[in-house]
CSV table of C-alpha atoms and ligand atoms in Angstrom, one decimal:
chain,number,residue,atom,x,y,z
Q,1,UNK,CA,-26.3,1.5,13.0
Q,2,UNK,CA,-23.6,4.1,13.9
Q,3,UNK,CA,-20.6,4.3,11.1
Q,4,UNK,CA,-17.7,3.7,13.5
Q,5,UNK,CA,-16.8,0.8,10.7
Q,6,UNK,CA,-16.0,1.8,7.1
Q,7,UNK,CA,-18.2,0.0,4.9
Q,8,UNK,CA,-17.0,-1.7,1.9
Q,9,UNK,CA,-19.2,-2.4,-1.1
Q,10,UNK,CA,-18.1,-5.7,-2.3
Q,11,UNK,CA,-19.0,-6.2,-6.3
Q,12,UNK,CA,-18.5,-9.2,-7.4
Q,13,UNK,CA,-21.1,-11.8,-9.5
Q,14,UNK,CA,-19.2,-15.4,-9.0
Q,15,UNK,CA,-20.2,-16.2,-5.5
Q,16,UNK,CA,-17.6,-18.1,-4.2
Q,17,UNK,CA,-15.1,-15.0,-4.6
Q,18,UNK,CA,-17.6,-12.7,-2.7
Q,19,UNK,CA,-18.1,-15.0,0.0
Q,20,UNK,CA,-14.5,-15.2,0.5
Q,21,UNK,CA,-14.1,-11.1,0.2
Q,22,UNK,CA,-16.5,-10.6,2.5
Q,23,UNK,CA,-15.5,-13.1,5.0
Q,24,UNK,CA,-12.0,-11.7,5.3
Q,25,UNK,CA,-13.0,-8.3,5.2
Q,26,UNK,CA,-16.0,-8.7,7.8
Q,27,UNK,CA,-12.7,-10.3,9.7
Q,28,UNK,CA,-10.8,-6.9,9.6
Q,29,UNK,CA,-13.6,-4.7,11.2
Q,30,UNK,CA,-15.1,-3.6,8.3
Q,31,UNK,CA,-19.0,-3.4,7.3
Q,32,UNK,CA,-19.8,-5.2,4.5
Q,33,UNK,CA,-22.5,-4.9,1.9
Q,34,UNK,CA,-22.5,-7.3,-1.5
Q,35,UNK,CA,-23.9,-6.6,-4.9
Q,36,UNK,CA,-23.9,-9.3,-7.8
Q,37,UNK,CA,-24.3,-7.3,-10.8
Q,38,UNK,CA,-23.9,-3.8,-11.8
Q,39,UNK,CA,-27.7,-2.9,-11.1
Q,40,UNK,CA,-27.9,-4.0,-7.6
Q,41,UNK,CA,-24.1,-2.2,-7.1
Q,42,UNK,CA,-25.6,1.1,-8.1
Q,43,UNK,CA,-28.7,1.1,-6.1
Q,44,UNK,CA,-26.6,0.0,-3.2
Q,45,UNK,CA,-24.2,2.7,-3.8
Q,46,UNK,CA,-26.8,5.4,-3.1
Q,47,UNK,CA,-28.6,3.1,-0.2
Q,48,UNK,CA,-25.5,2.7,1.9
Q,49,UNK,CA,-23.1,5.4,0.9
Q,50,UNK,CA,-20.3,2.5,1.4
Q,51,UNK,CA,-16.6,4.5,2.3
Q,52,UNK,CA,-15.2,2.3,-0.2
Q,53,UNK,CA,-16.2,0.1,-3.2
Q,54,UNK,CA,-14.3,-2.8,-4.5
Q,55,UNK,CA,-15.7,-3.6,-8.0
Q,56,UNK,CA,-15.1,-6.7,-10.3
Q,57,UNK,CA,-14.0,-5.5,-14.0
Q,58,UNK,CA,-16.3,-8.5,-15.9
Q,59,UNK,CA,-20.0,-8.4,-14.7
Q,60,UNK,CA,-23.3,-9.3,-16.1
Q,61,UNK,CA,-24.7,-6.6,-17.5
Q,62,UNK,CA,-23.3,-3.4,-16.8
Q,63,UNK,CA,-19.6,-3.6,-16.8
Q,64,UNK,CA,-17.6,-2.5,-13.8
Q,65,UNK,CA,-15.6,0.2,-16.0
Q,66,UNK,CA,-19.1,1.5,-16.7
Q,67,UNK,CA,-20.0,1.5,-13.1
Q,68,UNK,CA,-16.7,3.2,-12.6
Q,69,UNK,CA,-17.0,5.5,-15.0
Q,70,UNK,CA,-20.9,6.5,-13.5
Q,71,UNK,CA,-19.6,6.8,-10.3
Q,72,UNK,CA,-16.5,8.8,-10.7
Q,73,UNK,CA,-19.2,11.5,-12.9
Q,74,UNK,CA,-21.4,12.1,-10.2
Q,75,UNK,CA,-20.6,14.8,-7.5
Q,76,UNK,CA,-22.2,13.1,-4.7
Q,77,UNK,CA,-20.1,9.2,-5.1
Q,78,UNK,CA,-17.0,10.9,-7.3
Q,79,UNK,CA,-15.0,10.8,-3.5
Q,80,UNK,CA,-15.8,7.1,-3.1
Q,81,UNK,CA,-12.5,5.5,-3.7
Q,82,UNK,CA,-13.1,2.2,-6.1
Q,83,UNK,CA,-10.6,-0.9,-6.0
Q,84,UNK,CA,-10.6,-2.5,-9.6
Q,85,UNK,CA,-11.0,-6.1,-9.5
Q,86,UNK,CA,-9.9,-7.9,-12.8
Q,87,UNK,CA,-8.1,-11.2,-14.8
Q,88,UNK,CA,-6.9,-9.0,-16.9
Q,89,UNK,CA,-3.0,-8.7,-16.7
Q,90,UNK,CA,-2.4,-7.0,-19.5
Q,91,UNK,CA,-0.8,-3.2,-18.6
Q,92,UNK,CA,-2.9,-1.6,-21.4
Q,93,UNK,CA,-6.2,-2.7,-19.6
Q,94,UNK,CA,-4.8,-1.1,-16.3
Q,95,UNK,CA,-4.3,1.8,-17.8
Q,96,UNK,CA,-7.6,1.8,-19.0
Q,97,UNK,CA,-9.5,1.0,-15.5
Q,98,UNK,CA,-7.0,4.0,-13.8
Q,99,UNK,CA,-8.2,6.6,-16.8
Q,100,UNK,CA,-11.7,5.4,-15.4
Q,101,UNK,CA,-10.9,6.4,-12.3
Q,102,UNK,CA,-10.3,3.5,-10.2
Q,103,UNK,CA,-8.3,4.5,-7.6
Q,104,UNK,CA,-6.6,1.3,-7.6
Q,105,UNK,CA,-6.4,-1.8,-9.2
Q,106,UNK,CA,-5.4,-5.7,-8.5
Q,107,UNK,CA,-4.9,-8.5,-10.9
Q,108,UNK,CA,-6.7,-11.8,-10.1
Q,109,UNK,CA,-5.7,-14.0,-8.9
Q,110,UNK,CA,-5.0,-11.7,-5.9
Q,111,UNK,CA,-4.0,-12.8,-2.7
Q,112,UNK,CA,-6.5,-11.7,0.0
Q,113,UNK,CA,-3.7,-9.6,2.4
Q,114,UNK,CA,-2.5,-7.7,-0.2
Q,115,UNK,CA,-6.4,-6.9,-1.1
Q,116,UNK,CA,-6.8,-6.0,2.2
Q,117,UNK,CA,-3.6,-3.6,2.4
Q,118,UNK,CA,-4.9,-2.0,-0.6
Q,119,UNK,CA,-8.1,-1.7,0.6
Q,120,UNK,CA,-6.9,-0.2,3.9
Q,121,UNK,CA,-4.4,1.9,1.9
Q,122,UNK,CA,-7.3,3.8,0.7
Q,123,UNK,CA,-9.4,4.5,3.6
Q,124,UNK,CA,-6.1,5.9,4.9
Q,125,UNK,CA,-6.9,8.4,2.5
Q,126,UNK,CA,-10.6,8.7,3.3
Q,127,UNK,CA,-11.7,7.6,6.3
Q,128,UNK,CA,-8.0,8.1,8.3
Q,129,UNK,CA,-9.8,7.5,12.2
Q,130,UNK,CA,-11.7,4.2,11.1
Q,131,UNK,CA,-7.9,2.4,10.3
Q,132,UNK,CA,-6.7,3.4,13.4
Q,133,UNK,CA,-4.8,6.7,12.2
Q,134,UNK,CA,-4.0,9.3,14.5
Q,135,UNK,CA,-5.9,12.8,14.1
Q,136,UNK,CA,-4.4,16.2,14.6
Q,137,UNK,CA,-5.5,19.5,14.1
Q,138,UNK,CA,-4.0,22.5,15.5
Q,139,UNK,CA,-3.7,21.7,19.4
Q,140,UNK,CA,-6.0,18.9,19.5
Q,141,UNK,CA,-5.1,15.5,18.8
Q,142,UNK,CA,-7.5,12.3,19.0
Q,143,UNK,CA,-6.2,9.1,18.9
Q,144,UNK,CA,-9.1,6.3,17.3
Q,145,UNK,CA,-7.5,3.3,18.6
Q,146,UNK,CA,-8.0,4.7,22.7
Q,147,UNK,CA,-10.5,6.9,22.0
Q,148,UNK,CA,-8.5,9.5,23.7
Q,149,UNK,CA,-8.7,13.4,22.7
Q,150,UNK,CA,-6.2,15.9,23.7
Q,151,UNK,CA,-6.2,19.8,23.2
Q,152,UNK,CA,-3.2,21.7,24.3
Q,153,UNK,CA,-1.9,17.9,25.7
Q,154,UNK,CA,-4.9,17.8,28.2
Q,155,UNK,CA,-7.4,15.3,28.1
Q,156,UNK,CA,-10.8,16.2,26.9
Q,157,UNK,CA,-14.0,14.3,27.8
Q,158,UNK,CA,-16.3,13.7,25.0
Q,159,UNK,CA,-19.1,11.0,25.2
Q,160,UNK,CA,-19.5,8.6,22.6
Q,161,UNK,CA,-21.3,11.1,19.9
Q,162,UNK,CA,-19.1,13.8,20.4
Q,163,UNK,CA,-16.6,11.6,19.8
Q,164,UNK,CA,-17.9,10.2,16.2
Q,165,UNK,CA,-18.5,14.2,15.6
Q,166,UNK,CA,-15.3,15.2,16.2
Q,167,UNK,CA,-13.7,12.2,14.3
Q,168,UNK,CA,-15.6,13.2,11.3
Q,169,UNK,CA,-14.8,16.7,11.5
Q,170,UNK,CA,-11.7,16.2,12.0
Q,171,UNK,CA,-11.1,13.7,8.9
Q,172,UNK,CA,-11.9,16.7,6.5
Q,173,UNK,CA,-11.1,20.0,8.5
Q,174,UNK,CA,-12.3,23.1,6.5
Q,175,UNK,CA,-15.4,21.0,4.9
Q,176,UNK,CA,-18.5,22.1,5.6
Q,177,UNK,CA,-21.2,19.3,7.2
Q,178,UNK,CA,-24.8,19.5,6.6
Q,179,UNK,CA,-27.2,18.4,9.4
Q,180,UNK,CA,-28.5,15.5,7.6
Q,181,UNK,CA,-24.6,14.2,6.1
Q,182,UNK,CA,-23.7,14.7,9.9
Q,183,UNK,CA,-26.8,12.8,10.9
Q,184,UNK,CA,-26.1,9.9,8.1
Q,185,UNK,CA,-22.2,9.6,8.9
Q,186,UNK,CA,-22.7,9.7,12.7
Q,187,UNK,CA,-26.1,8.5,13.9
Q,188,UNK,CA,-26.5,6.1,11.0
Q,189,UNK,CA,-29.2,5.5,8.4
Q,190,UNK,CA,-31.1,3.2,10.3
Q,191,UNK,CA,-31.8,5.4,13.4
Q,192,UNK,CA,-34.3,8.5,13.2
Q,193,UNK,CA,-32.7,11.5,14.9
Q,194,UNK,CA,-34.4,14.8,14.5
Q,195,UNK,CA,-32.2,17.2,13.2
Q,196,UNK,CA,-31.9,19.2,16.1
Q,197,UNK,CA,-30.6,16.8,18.2
Q,198,UNK,CA,-27.0,17.6,15.8
Q,199,UNK,CA,-27.2,20.8,17.2
Q,200,UNK,CA,-27.4,19.4,20.8
Q,201,UNK,CA,-24.2,17.1,20.2
Q,202,UNK,CA,-22.2,20.2,18.7
Q,203,UNK,CA,-23.3,22.4,21.5
Q,204,UNK,CA,-21.9,19.5,24.0
Q,205,UNK,CA,-18.8,19.1,21.6
Q,206,UNK,CA,-17.7,23.0,21.9
Q,207,UNK,CA,-18.0,23.2,25.3
Q,208,UNK,CA,-16.2,20.0,25.9
Q,209,UNK,CA,-13.4,21.3,23.2
Q,210,UNK,CA,-13.4,24.5,25.5
Q,211,UNK,CA,-13.4,23.1,28.9
Q,212,UNK,CA,-9.7,24.1,29.1
Q,213,UNK,CA,-9.7,27.4,27.2
Q,214,UNK,CA,-9.2,28.3,24.0
Q,215,UNK,CA,-11.1,29.2,21.0
Q,216,UNK,CA,-13.9,27.5,19.8
Q,217,UNK,CA,-12.5,25.5,16.3
Q,218,UNK,CA,-16.2,25.2,14.9
Q,219,UNK,CA,-17.7,26.7,12.5
Q,220,UNK,CA,-21.2,27.4,11.9
Q,221,UNK,CA,-21.8,28.4,8.4
Q,222,UNK,CA,-25.5,29.8,8.0
Q,223,UNK,CA,-27.9,27.6,5.9
Q,224,UNK,CA,-25.0,24.8,5.3
Q,225,UNK,CA,-24.0,23.3,8.6
Q,226,UNK,CA,-20.6,23.3,10.3
Q,227,UNK,CA,-17.2,22.8,9.7
Q,228,UNK,CA,-13.8,22.5,11.7
Q,229,UNK,CA,-11.8,25.5,10.9
P,1,CA,CA1,-16.9,-11.5,-12.7
């Protein structure tokens, strides 16, 4: 499945709370995966590569704090925002949660609306287009809500794959993406696509971006992949 919708991993051992969270996050248009303990959570993080983790502090087995610490010390997972949930309201625990690397902290019982706002807030940072933000890079403007892209105020014609590729690049200008990472992000992990397919679509994207003139903003990084700028 292509990753147009951000994936939220909910780690919560209480079934009722897990269901309420999953239900509301799906209603917001997110893809949701759930785990009921720490071991399952760590497995799913590697398998699903979520865009954000909503993590309960008190879990059987590995605690939320420990999961948070592990995710924040591994290079491949440290950029994933973590929103901690806790019944503890003491300021000292809040500080401890944030010191472990959690990006935000919500005290139970929380209002679902507030939690959704916090999730969107974190996603705005890591997947701005996924929450409908307008992206700009030099003279290129991408509107994620209308799926329109312009360069120098002139509309560009992009296929759906090229649009997702450009969104990925524009969310992180300068970042070098390997073909594998692009396959994961743009095509999704369940679909088998040859890595040469990436090159084909990059070629189409380049052509579209330069269709009204202007320099090719995409950079091929030998042995590494592609980057915008
Ligand atoms: Ca719990």
